[in-house]
Structures are given as C-alpha cells and as structure tokens.
mmCIF file of C-alpha atoms in Angstrom:
data_model
loop_
_atom_site.group_PDB
_atom_site.id
_atom_site.type_symbol
_atom_site.label_atom_id
_atom_site.label_comp_id
_atom_site.label_asym_id
_atom_site.label_seq_id
_atom_site.Cartn_x
_atom_site.Cartn_y
_atom_site.Cartn_z
ATOM 1 C CA MET A 1 54.714 -22.949 11.961
ATOM 2 C CA THR A 2 51.529 -21.394 13.907
ATOM 3 C CA THR A 3 48.349 -21.738 11.597
ATOM 4 C CA THR A 4 46.019 -18.698 11.413
ATOM 5 C CA ILE A 5 42.274 -19.037 12.160
ATOM 6 C CA HIS A 6 41.891 -18.062 8.282
ATOM 7 C CA GLU A 7 43.755 -21.583 7.365
ATOM 8 C CA ARG A 8 41.819 -23.771 10.180
ATOM 9 C CA ARG A 9 38.889 -22.610 8.858
ATOM 10 C CA THR A 10 39.450 -23.244 5.356
ATOM 11 C CA ALA A 11 40.987 -26.661 6.737
ATOM 12 C CA LYS A 12 37.619 -27.494 8.700
ATOM 13 C CA ARG A 13 35.278 -26.346 5.434
ATOM 14 C CA GLN A 14 37.918 -28.387 3.051
ATOM 15 C CA ALA A 15 37.260 -31.593 5.852
ATOM 16 C CA LYS A 16 33.150 -31.332 5.590
ATOM 17 C CA GLY A 17 34.238 -31.422 1.948
ATOM 18 C CA LEU A 18 32.488 -27.860 1.667
ATOM 19 C CA THR A 19 33.954 -25.548 -1.707
ATOM 20 C CA PHE A 20 36.172 -22.538 -0.788
ATOM 21 C CA ASN A 21 37.435 -19.874 -3.177
ATOM 22 C CA PRO A 22 40.098 -18.102 -1.908
ATOM 23 C CA SER A 23 39.559 -14.944 -3.935
ATOM 24 C CA ARG A 24 36.241 -14.255 -2.015
ATOM 25 C CA PRO A 25 35.834 -13.238 1.780
ATOM 26 C CA VAL A 26 34.492 -16.115 4.017
ATOM 27 C CA TRP A 27 30.873 -14.331 4.527
ATOM 28 C CA LYS A 28 30.247 -14.405 0.854
ATOM 29 C CA GLU A 29 31.087 -18.322 0.883
ATOM 30 C CA PRO A 30 28.000 -20.854 0.591
ATOM 31 C CA ALA A 31 25.734 -20.977 3.627
ATOM 32 C CA SER A 32 25.577 -24.019 5.234
ATOM 33 C CA PRO A 33 22.721 -26.686 4.711
ATOM 34 C CA LEU A 34 21.689 -26.397 8.113
ATOM 35 C CA TYR A 35 21.504 -22.287 8.009
ATOM 36 C CA ASN A 36 19.536 -23.195 4.711
ATOM 37 C CA ALA A 37 17.098 -25.231 6.336
ATOM 38 C CA ILE A 38 16.645 -23.381 8.980
ATOM 39 C CA LYS A 39 16.027 -20.205 6.426
ATOM 40 C CA ALA A 40 13.831 -22.137 4.302
ATOM 41 C CA VAL A 41 11.242 -23.046 7.651
ATOM 42 C CA ILE A 42 10.835 -19.796 8.376
ATOM 43 C CA ILE A 43 10.184 -18.579 5.133
ATOM 44 C CA GLY A 44 7.815 -21.310 4.542
ATOM 45 C CA GLY A 45 6.244 -20.339 7.930
ATOM 46 C CA ILE A 46 6.004 -16.551 6.934
ATOM 47 C CA THR A 47 4.436 -17.667 3.491
ATOM 48 C CA LEU A 48 1.834 -19.945 5.223
ATOM 49 C CA SER A 49 0.720 -17.311 7.184
ATOM 50 C CA ILE A 50 -0.151 -15.020 4.711
ATOM 51 C CA VAL A 51 -1.398 -17.481 2.250
ATOM 52 C CA LEU A 52 -3.359 -19.497 4.644
ATOM 53 C CA PRO A 53 -5.781 -16.179 5.524
ATOM 54 C CA ILE A 54 -6.600 -15.592 1.820
ATOM 55 C CA LEU A 55 -7.135 -19.160 0.921
ATOM 56 C CA LEU A 56 -9.819 -19.357 4.135
ATOM 57 C CA VAL A 57 -11.641 -16.072 2.644
ATOM 58 C CA VAL A 58 -11.779 -17.464 -0.880
ATOM 59 C CA SER A 59 -12.926 -20.905 0.290
ATOM 60 C CA THR A 60 -15.486 -19.669 2.865
ATOM 61 C CA SER A 61 -16.994 -17.575 0.020
ATOM 62 C CA ILE A 62 -17.551 -20.529 -2.599
ATOM 63 C CA ALA A 63 -18.476 -22.678 0.247
ATOM 64 C CA ASP A 64 -21.778 -24.457 0.059
ATOM 65 C CA ASP A 65 -24.726 -24.293 2.992
ATOM 66 C CA ASP A 66 -24.045 -27.591 3.923
ATOM 67 C CA GLN A 67 -20.142 -27.412 4.157
ATOM 68 C CA LEU A 68 -20.230 -24.149 5.964
ATOM 69 C CA ILE A 69 -22.770 -25.599 8.556
ATOM 70 C CA ALA A 70 -20.677 -28.632 9.185
ATOM 71 C CA ALA A 71 -17.541 -26.905 9.413
ATOM 72 C CA GLY A 72 -18.924 -24.137 12.008
ATOM 73 C CA GLY A 73 -18.658 -21.000 9.701
ATOM 74 C CA PHE A 74 -15.400 -21.313 7.906
ATOM 75 C CA VAL A 75 -13.924 -23.548 5.139
ATOM 76 C CA LEU A 76 -10.558 -24.234 4.220
ATOM 77 C CA TRP A 77 -11.213 -25.869 0.831
ATOM 78 C CA PRO A 78 -14.582 -26.385 -0.603
ATOM 79 C CA THR A 79 -15.710 -29.763 -1.842
ATOM 80 C CA HIS A 80 -18.925 -28.304 -3.824
ATOM 81 C CA PRO A 81 -17.915 -24.683 -4.725
ATOM 82 C CA THR A 82 -20.617 -22.192 -5.607
ATOM 83 C CA PHE A 83 -20.773 -18.507 -6.152
ATOM 84 C CA ALA A 84 -24.401 -17.995 -4.960
ATOM 85 C CA ALA A 85 -22.555 -15.475 -2.964
ATOM 86 C CA TYR A 86 -20.762 -13.407 -5.604
ATOM 87 C CA GLN A 87 -24.409 -13.666 -7.411
ATOM 88 C CA ALA A 88 -26.533 -12.329 -4.576
ATOM 89 C CA ILE A 89 -23.708 -9.277 -4.214
ATOM 90 C CA PHE A 90 -23.838 -8.618 -7.997
ATOM 91 C CA SER A 91 -27.619 -8.875 -8.316
ATOM 92 C CA GLY A 92 -28.535 -5.276 -7.848
ATOM 93 C CA GLU A 93 -26.706 -2.027 -8.551
ATOM 94 C CA PHE A 94 -25.751 -1.426 -5.189
ATOM 95 C CA MET A 95 -22.068 -3.220 -5.295
ATOM 96 C CA PHE A 96 -21.618 -1.950 -8.398
ATOM 97 C CA ARG A 97 -22.007 1.636 -7.393
ATOM 98 C CA ALA A 98 -19.975 0.827 -4.591
ATOM 99 C CA LEU A 99 -17.161 0.024 -6.458
ATOM 100 C CA GLY A 100 -17.686 2.901 -9.024
ATOM 101 C CA VAL A 101 -17.388 5.509 -5.551
ATOM 102 C CA SER A 102 -14.444 3.442 -4.382
ATOM 103 C CA ALA A 103 -12.539 3.456 -8.123
ATOM 104 C CA PHE A 104 -13.257 7.300 -8.299
ATOM 105 C CA ILE A 105 -11.627 8.129 -5.137
ATOM 106 C CA THR A 106 -8.692 6.231 -5.238
ATOM 107 C CA ALA A 107 -8.199 7.420 -8.728
ATOM 108 C CA VAL A 108 -8.802 10.877 -8.080
ATOM 109 C CA GLY A 109 -7.147 11.098 -4.925
ATOM 110 C CA THR A 110 -4.178 9.222 -6.061
ATOM 111 C CA PHE A 111 -3.718 11.589 -8.671
ATOM 112 C CA LEU A 112 -4.206 14.956 -6.876
ATOM 113 C CA ALA A 113 -2.086 13.487 -3.554
ATOM 114 C CA LEU A 114 0.745 12.661 -6.068
ATOM 115 C CA PHE A 115 0.848 15.889 -7.334
ATOM 116 C CA VAL A 116 0.463 18.011 -3.994
ATOM 117 C CA THR A 117 3.530 15.865 -2.956
ATOM 118 C CA ILE A 118 5.658 15.740 -5.902
ATOM 119 C CA THR A 119 5.253 19.604 -6.002
ATOM 120 C CA MET A 120 6.107 19.995 -2.286
ATOM 121 C CA ALA A 121 8.440 17.941 -1.937
ATOM 122 C CA TYR A 122 10.562 19.157 -5.151
ATOM 123 C CA ALA A 123 10.234 22.888 -3.762
ATOM 124 C CA THR A 124 11.555 21.688 -0.458
ATOM 125 C CA SER A 125 14.352 20.138 -1.464
ATOM 126 C CA ARG A 126 15.764 23.007 -3.731
ATOM 127 C CA PRO A 127 17.285 25.530 -1.653
ATOM 128 C CA VAL A 128 14.674 28.577 -1.481
ATOM 129 C CA MET A 129 13.697 30.956 1.095
ATOM 130 C CA PHE A 130 10.223 29.567 2.306
ATOM 131 C CA GLY A 131 10.972 25.906 2.132
ATOM 132 C CA ARG A 132 12.426 25.186 5.852
ATOM 133 C CA PRO A 133 9.107 26.682 7.592
ATOM 134 C CA VAL A 134 7.001 24.967 5.310
ATOM 135 C CA LEU A 135 9.129 21.742 6.230
ATOM 136 C CA LEU A 136 8.879 22.664 9.963
ATOM 137 C CA LEU A 137 5.317 22.323 9.364
ATOM 138 C CA VAL A 138 4.999 19.376 7.835
ATOM 139 C CA LEU A 139 6.837 17.932 10.402
ATOM 140 C CA PHE A 140 4.391 19.507 12.925
ATOM 141 C CA THR A 141 1.866 17.211 11.392
ATOM 142 C CA LEU A 142 3.466 14.235 12.239
ATOM 143 C CA LEU A 143 4.060 14.864 15.693
ATOM 144 C CA PHE A 144 0.185 16.754 16.282
ATOM 145 C CA ALA A 145 -2.777 15.239 14.161
ATOM 146 C CA PRO A 146 -5.682 17.432 14.000
ATOM 147 C CA GLY A 147 -8.068 15.887 15.691
ATOM 148 C CA LEU A 148 -11.614 13.832 15.037
ATOM 149 C CA ILE A 149 -13.648 17.117 15.739
ATOM 150 C CA PRO A 150 -11.742 19.914 14.551
ATOM 151 C CA MET A 151 -11.673 17.878 11.180
ATOM 152 C CA PHE A 152 -15.267 17.148 10.787
ATOM 153 C CA LEU A 153 -15.653 20.671 11.644
ATOM 154 C CA MET A 154 -13.639 21.960 8.807
ATOM 155 C CA VAL A 155 -15.137 19.405 6.424
ATOM 156 C CA LYS A 156 -18.444 21.054 7.130
ATOM 157 C CA GLN A 157 -17.663 24.677 6.893
ATOM 158 C CA LEU A 158 -16.085 23.921 3.459
ATOM 159 C CA GLY A 159 -19.679 22.525 2.721
ATOM 160 C CA LEU A 160 -18.298 18.919 1.679
ATOM 161 C CA LEU A 161 -20.688 16.604 4.135
ATOM 162 C CA ASN A 162 -22.459 14.163 2.116
ATOM 163 C CA SER A 163 -19.635 14.219 -0.990
ATOM 164 C CA VAL A 164 -17.168 12.086 -2.077
ATOM 165 C CA TRP A 165 -14.940 15.059 -1.918
ATOM 166 C CA SER A 166 -15.171 14.807 1.853
ATOM 167 C CA LEU A 167 -13.243 11.644 1.105
ATOM 168 C CA ILE A 168 -10.710 13.120 -1.213
ATOM 169 C CA LEU A 169 -9.766 16.248 0.002
ATOM 170 C CA PRO A 170 -8.919 15.693 3.532
ATOM 171 C CA GLY A 171 -6.503 12.949 2.568
ATOM 172 C CA THR A 172 -4.476 14.443 -0.615
ATOM 173 C CA PHE A 173 -1.163 15.032 1.632
ATOM 174 C CA ALA A 174 0.794 12.319 3.759
ATOM 175 C CA ALA A 175 3.432 13.987 5.846
ATOM 176 C CA PHE A 176 5.111 10.618 5.923
ATOM 177 C CA ASN A 177 5.138 10.259 2.082
ATOM 178 C CA PHE A 178 6.081 13.915 1.237
ATOM 179 C CA VAL A 179 9.448 13.066 3.620
ATOM 180 C CA VAL A 180 10.305 9.967 1.669
ATOM 181 C CA MET A 181 9.545 11.339 -1.888
ATOM 182 C CA ARG A 182 11.708 14.580 -0.816
ATOM 183 C CA SER A 183 14.662 12.920 0.687
ATOM 184 C CA PHE A 184 14.758 10.901 -2.615
ATOM 185 C CA PHE A 185 14.655 14.155 -4.448
ATOM 186 C CA MET A 186 17.806 15.486 -2.337
ATOM 187 C CA ASN A 187 19.601 12.529 -3.773
ATOM 188 C CA ILE A 188 19.333 13.534 -7.340
ATOM 189 C CA PRO A 189 22.682 14.883 -8.348
ATOM 190 C CA VAL A 190 22.635 18.633 -8.126
ATOM 191 C CA GLU A 191 24.907 18.690 -11.642
ATOM 192 C CA LEU A 192 21.890 17.978 -13.459
ATOM 193 C CA ILE A 193 19.860 20.563 -11.974
ATOM 194 C CA GLU A 194 22.268 23.109 -12.688
ATOM 195 C CA ALA A 195 23.066 22.106 -16.388
ATOM 196 C CA ALA A 196 19.454 22.351 -17.140
ATOM 197 C CA ARG A 197 19.168 25.460 -15.636
ATOM 198 C CA ILE A 198 22.343 27.158 -17.299
ATOM 199 C CA ASP A 199 20.509 25.895 -20.424
ATOM 200 C CA GLY A 200 17.306 27.900 -19.614
ATOM 201 C CA ALA A 201 15.004 25.254 -18.633
ATOM 202 C CA SER A 202 12.369 26.674 -16.010
ATOM 203 C CA ASP A 203 11.684 24.964 -12.664
ATOM 204 C CA PHE A 204 8.327 23.051 -13.976
ATOM 205 C CA MET A 205 10.524 21.740 -16.779
ATOM 206 C CA ILE A 206 13.090 20.628 -14.824
ATOM 207 C CA LEU A 207 10.767 18.774 -12.644
ATOM 208 C CA ARG A 208 9.174 17.455 -15.503
ATOM 209 C CA LYS A 209 12.197 16.333 -18.118
ATOM 210 C CA ILE A 210 14.749 15.466 -15.293
ATOM 211 C CA VAL A 211 13.654 15.062 -12.223
ATOM 212 C CA LEU A 212 10.270 12.971 -12.769
ATOM 213 C CA PRO A 213 11.799 10.772 -15.047
ATOM 214 C CA LEU A 214 14.596 9.413 -12.404
ATOM 215 C CA SER A 215 12.255 9.363 -9.603
ATOM 216 C CA LYS A 216 9.644 6.331 -11.040
ATOM 217 C CA ALA A 217 10.010 3.989 -8.234
ATOM 218 C CA VAL A 218 9.800 6.744 -5.579
ATOM 219 C CA ILE A 219 6.405 7.689 -7.339
ATOM 220 C CA ALA A 220 5.244 4.504 -7.841
ATOM 221 C CA VAL A 221 5.613 3.600 -4.058
ATOM 222 C CA VAL A 222 4.271 6.674 -2.852
ATOM 223 C CA GLY A 223 1.185 6.536 -5.372
ATOM 224 C CA LEU A 224 0.561 2.727 -3.965
ATOM 225 C CA PHE A 225 0.679 4.010 -0.516
ATOM 226 C CA TYR A 226 -1.889 6.655 -1.276
ATOM 227 C CA ALA A 227 -3.635 4.380 -3.299
ATOM 228 C CA VAL A 228 -4.180 1.868 -0.669
ATOM 229 C CA SER A 229 -4.976 4.098 1.888
ATOM 230 C CA PHE A 230 -8.292 5.950 -0.507
ATOM 231 C CA TRP A 231 -9.423 2.266 -1.416
ATOM 232 C CA ASN A 232 -9.020 1.121 2.221
ATOM 233 C CA ALA A 233 -10.717 3.971 4.022
ATOM 234 C CA PHE A 234 -13.937 3.807 5.422
ATOM 235 C CA PHE A 235 -13.887 5.278 8.822
ATOM 236 C CA ASN A 236 -14.082 9.218 7.026
ATOM 237 C CA ALA A 237 -17.163 7.749 4.856
ATOM 238 C CA MET A 238 -19.333 6.820 7.954
ATOM 239 C CA LEU A 239 -18.586 10.093 9.452
ATOM 240 C CA TYR A 240 -19.271 12.096 6.135
ATOM 241 C CA ILE A 241 -21.761 10.153 3.938
ATOM 242 C CA ASN A 242 -25.176 9.782 4.586
ATOM 243 C CA ASP A 243 -26.054 9.017 1.447
ATOM 244 C CA GLN A 244 -26.152 5.182 0.793
ATOM 245 C CA THR A 245 -25.709 5.939 -3.168
ATOM 246 C CA LEU A 246 -22.114 7.317 -2.243
ATOM 247 C CA TYR A 247 -20.982 4.646 0.184
ATOM 248 C CA PRO A 248 -17.578 3.339 -1.210
ATOM 249 C CA VAL A 249 -17.154 -0.444 -0.966
ATOM 250 C CA GLN A 250 -15.216 -0.804 2.531
ATOM 251 C CA LEU A 251 -18.101 1.055 4.070
ATOM 252 C CA VAL A 252 -20.489 -1.372 2.575
ATOM 253 C CA LEU A 253 -18.139 -4.071 3.795
ATOM 254 C CA ARG A 254 -18.223 -2.848 7.255
ATOM 255 C CA ASN A 255 -21.578 -2.528 7.622
ATOM 256 C CA TYR A 256 -22.688 -5.906 6.142
ATOM 257 C CA VAL A 257 -20.302 -7.129 9.072
ATOM 258 C CA VAL A 258 -21.926 -4.998 11.682
ATOM 259 C CA GLN A 259 -25.653 -5.263 10.603
ATOM 260 C CA GLY A 260 -25.700 -8.298 8.909
ATOM 261 C CA GLY A 261 -29.323 -9.459 7.430
ATOM 262 C CA SER A 262 -30.223 -5.656 7.694
ATOM 263 C CA MET A 263 -27.536 -4.589 5.268
ATOM 264 C CA ALA A 264 -28.306 -7.248 2.958
ATOM 265 C CA GLU A 265 -31.829 -5.899 2.573
ATOM 266 C CA ALA A 266 -30.191 -2.606 2.164
ATOM 267 C CA ILE A 267 -27.927 -3.397 -0.762
ATOM 268 C CA GLY A 268 -31.074 -5.275 -2.358
ATOM 269 C CA VAL A 269 -30.092 -9.054 -2.066
ATOM 270 C CA THR A 270 -33.673 -10.805 -1.018
ATOM 271 C CA SER A 271 -32.491 -14.857 -0.941
ATOM 272 C CA ALA A 272 -29.176 -14.314 0.504
ATOM 273 C CA PRO A 273 -26.758 -16.991 1.290
ATOM 274 C CA PRO A 274 -24.893 -18.047 4.500
ATOM 275 C CA PRO A 275 -23.742 -14.617 6.402
ATOM 276 C CA GLN A 276 -20.100 -16.287 6.449
ATOM 277 C CA SER A 277 -20.075 -16.456 2.784
ATOM 278 C CA MET A 278 -21.536 -13.078 1.884
ATOM 279 C CA GLN A 279 -18.739 -11.712 4.355
ATOM 280 C CA MET A 280 -16.267 -13.199 3.169
ATOM 281 C CA ALA A 281 -17.167 -12.376 -0.503
ATOM 282 C CA ILE A 282 -17.431 -9.065 0.030
ATOM 283 C CA VAL A 283 -13.709 -9.158 1.478
ATOM 284 C CA VAL A 284 -12.505 -10.730 -1.861
ATOM 285 C CA ILE A 285 -13.931 -8.291 -4.112
ATOM 286 C CA ALA A 286 -12.684 -5.239 -2.068
ATOM 287 C CA LEU A 287 -9.144 -7.067 -1.954
ATOM 288 C CA LEU A 288 -9.212 -8.092 -5.570
ATOM 289 C CA PRO A 289 -7.877 -4.693 -6.803
ATOM 290 C CA ILE A 290 -5.122 -4.158 -5.105
ATOM 291 C CA LEU A 291 -3.834 -7.773 -5.476
ATOM 292 C CA LEU A 292 -4.234 -6.890 -8.780
ATOM 293 C CA VAL A 293 -2.314 -3.401 -9.518
ATOM 294 C CA TYR A 294 0.302 -4.777 -6.942
ATOM 295 C CA PRO A 295 2.625 -6.858 -9.364
ATOM 296 C CA PHE A 296 2.654 -4.034 -11.789
ATOM 297 C CA LEU A 297 4.392 -2.136 -9.521
ATOM 298 C CA GLN A 298 6.532 -4.856 -7.095
ATOM 299 C CA LYS A 299 9.769 -4.080 -9.538
ATOM 300 C CA HIS A 300 9.949 -0.388 -8.664
ATOM 301 C CA PHE A 301 8.518 -1.177 -4.812
ATOM 302 C CA ASN A 302 11.792 -2.976 -4.006
ATOM 303 C CA LYS A 303 13.872 0.004 -5.128
ATOM 304 C CA GLY A 304 11.915 2.941 -3.739
ATOM 305 C CA VAL A 305 10.751 1.507 -0.521
ATOM 306 C CA ILE A 306 14.807 1.996 1.053
ATOM 307 C CA THR A 307 14.444 5.425 -0.117
ATOM 308 C CA GLY A 308 16.826 7.728 1.555
ATOM 309 C CA ALA A 309 18.131 4.812 3.547
ATOM 310 C CA ILE A 310 21.581 4.725 1.397
ATOM 311 C CA LYS A 311 23.485 7.925 0.594
ATOM 312 C CA GLY A 312 25.897 8.691 -2.394
#
C-alpha cells in the first residue's frame, strides 16, 4: 500500500520521539528544538541590542570621574556609582522649568491632537458630503509637506514666536494618525450607529457613548504616538523659541551636547561633573517619563497597532 506524505512525516516525527496529535494540522505541531534555539538566539540578540545601549547610558551617568577616564568616556558597569551629575542638573531651577515646559506641551498638545484627530476621523468615516474632499486634502499632506520657511512665516504671522503654543499648534494633527483612527472607526458595525440614531442619539452622543468606548485601543496607540512626538520635539523649539525660560528638556539636551561647558553655565551648574556624565544624565531624565508611561499602554498597543490590517 502506498503511503502518503502525511503518513511518512508522521513516521519520521515518531521515530525522533516527537509527539503528534492527529486532530491538529502539521503546521500547529510543536516546533523542533533547533528552530526554538535559533529563535531564542535571534530574540536574545535583539533584546541585547536594546538593553545594552540603555544600560550604557545609565551606567555612564552614575560613574565616577576615575572610572570614566580609565574607560575612555563610557562605562558599562559602574564600580563606584555616584549621582553627582543628577545633583548638579537639579541644583538650579532651570531643569525643573524645562521639565515643566515639556510636560505642559506634551499634555496639552496630546489632548488637542486627540480631539482634532478623533472628531475629523469620525466625521470622515461617516457618509457625509464633505467627507471625501477633507480626506483628499489630508492625504495630500502625506505627499507634500508645507516646508520649513512657509511654516515659520505662518507661525510668525500668527504671533506665536517665542511662545509655547508655537510648539503645540503646528503638531496638533498628523495625517498618518488620522488615517489609522479613521480606518478603525470604519470597522465599527454600522448597525450600532443606526440603532443609536433611531433612538434619537445625536452624532456627538454616538461618538461619546458608542464609538469612544469601543476605540480605547486605537486611542491609546495614537495618543502614545502624539505624546512621544511632542515630548521628543526640539527642532521647532530651536526655531521659534529665544527665551531660555521656555526651553523644553529636549532642547536643553541638544544644546548641552553641542555647547558643552557654556550650556552648563547657562543652566546654573557651577561645579559640573564630567561632560559624559552630564549628557547621559540628561538623556536618562528625558527618556524616563516615556518609559514610565508605556507599560500602562502596552495592553492596548498590541491590539491598536494592527488596526485596519484585518477586515471583518
């Protein structure tokens, strides 16, 4: 009797001592030890490529002078940790003010950006007359950016120069985030919207009572995208802000890396630790808030990041 390919594979797996469940397809059977080992090596390599730079930054920020000099400027594991760099940074009020400015820009900017994106995405996801022209205009901005000089002239004409609103208003809408959220809204069953409309609910009530509770995942993901964008932005501050009391923390980091000692004097640090420790300490301070927020949004991130990829 001629054996099938499936039977020959089954005999080979049984000869190797591998379990086989005939009620499941072959592709759902447990992977081989070699495959698991290769996968573990790849995942381990990716993990090290992420963890080692963070460990290097944190270790360098708390290393003492002698170890920094002996290591050539960067330390992987400090033998005598010291927090002199952090004490020097927070010895004056400059860094506290910069953190406050960044927190205000991130909080207000993320709220306004989510409000604009959600309302526009919901409006264009419904069959309305002006939905398609607005959608075409938004998609047009994905292909053609306004440019640096026109944006600067617009901010100047609006009287926003040297104001924190120049760092918020130009970034309150991102076409990519709009497309992601609109795609999610379009996948919400139409029957729910029609049932609420028959009961007399307005569009605002439908959005608040039905659409938003069903869209927590995509709102968390888009909100995280906006928050990271506002928190990490420094180029607009470099263009529009001249008052050092309005500097966000990312611009402080950039200026310290570029200017070094002169920037240390500007932020009120008299007896500064080594430049490497100061730079890495500012990097840790700028990175820490995002690392603290992300774990609370991770459960929504896995679901919301693939929004629109699966239909039905």
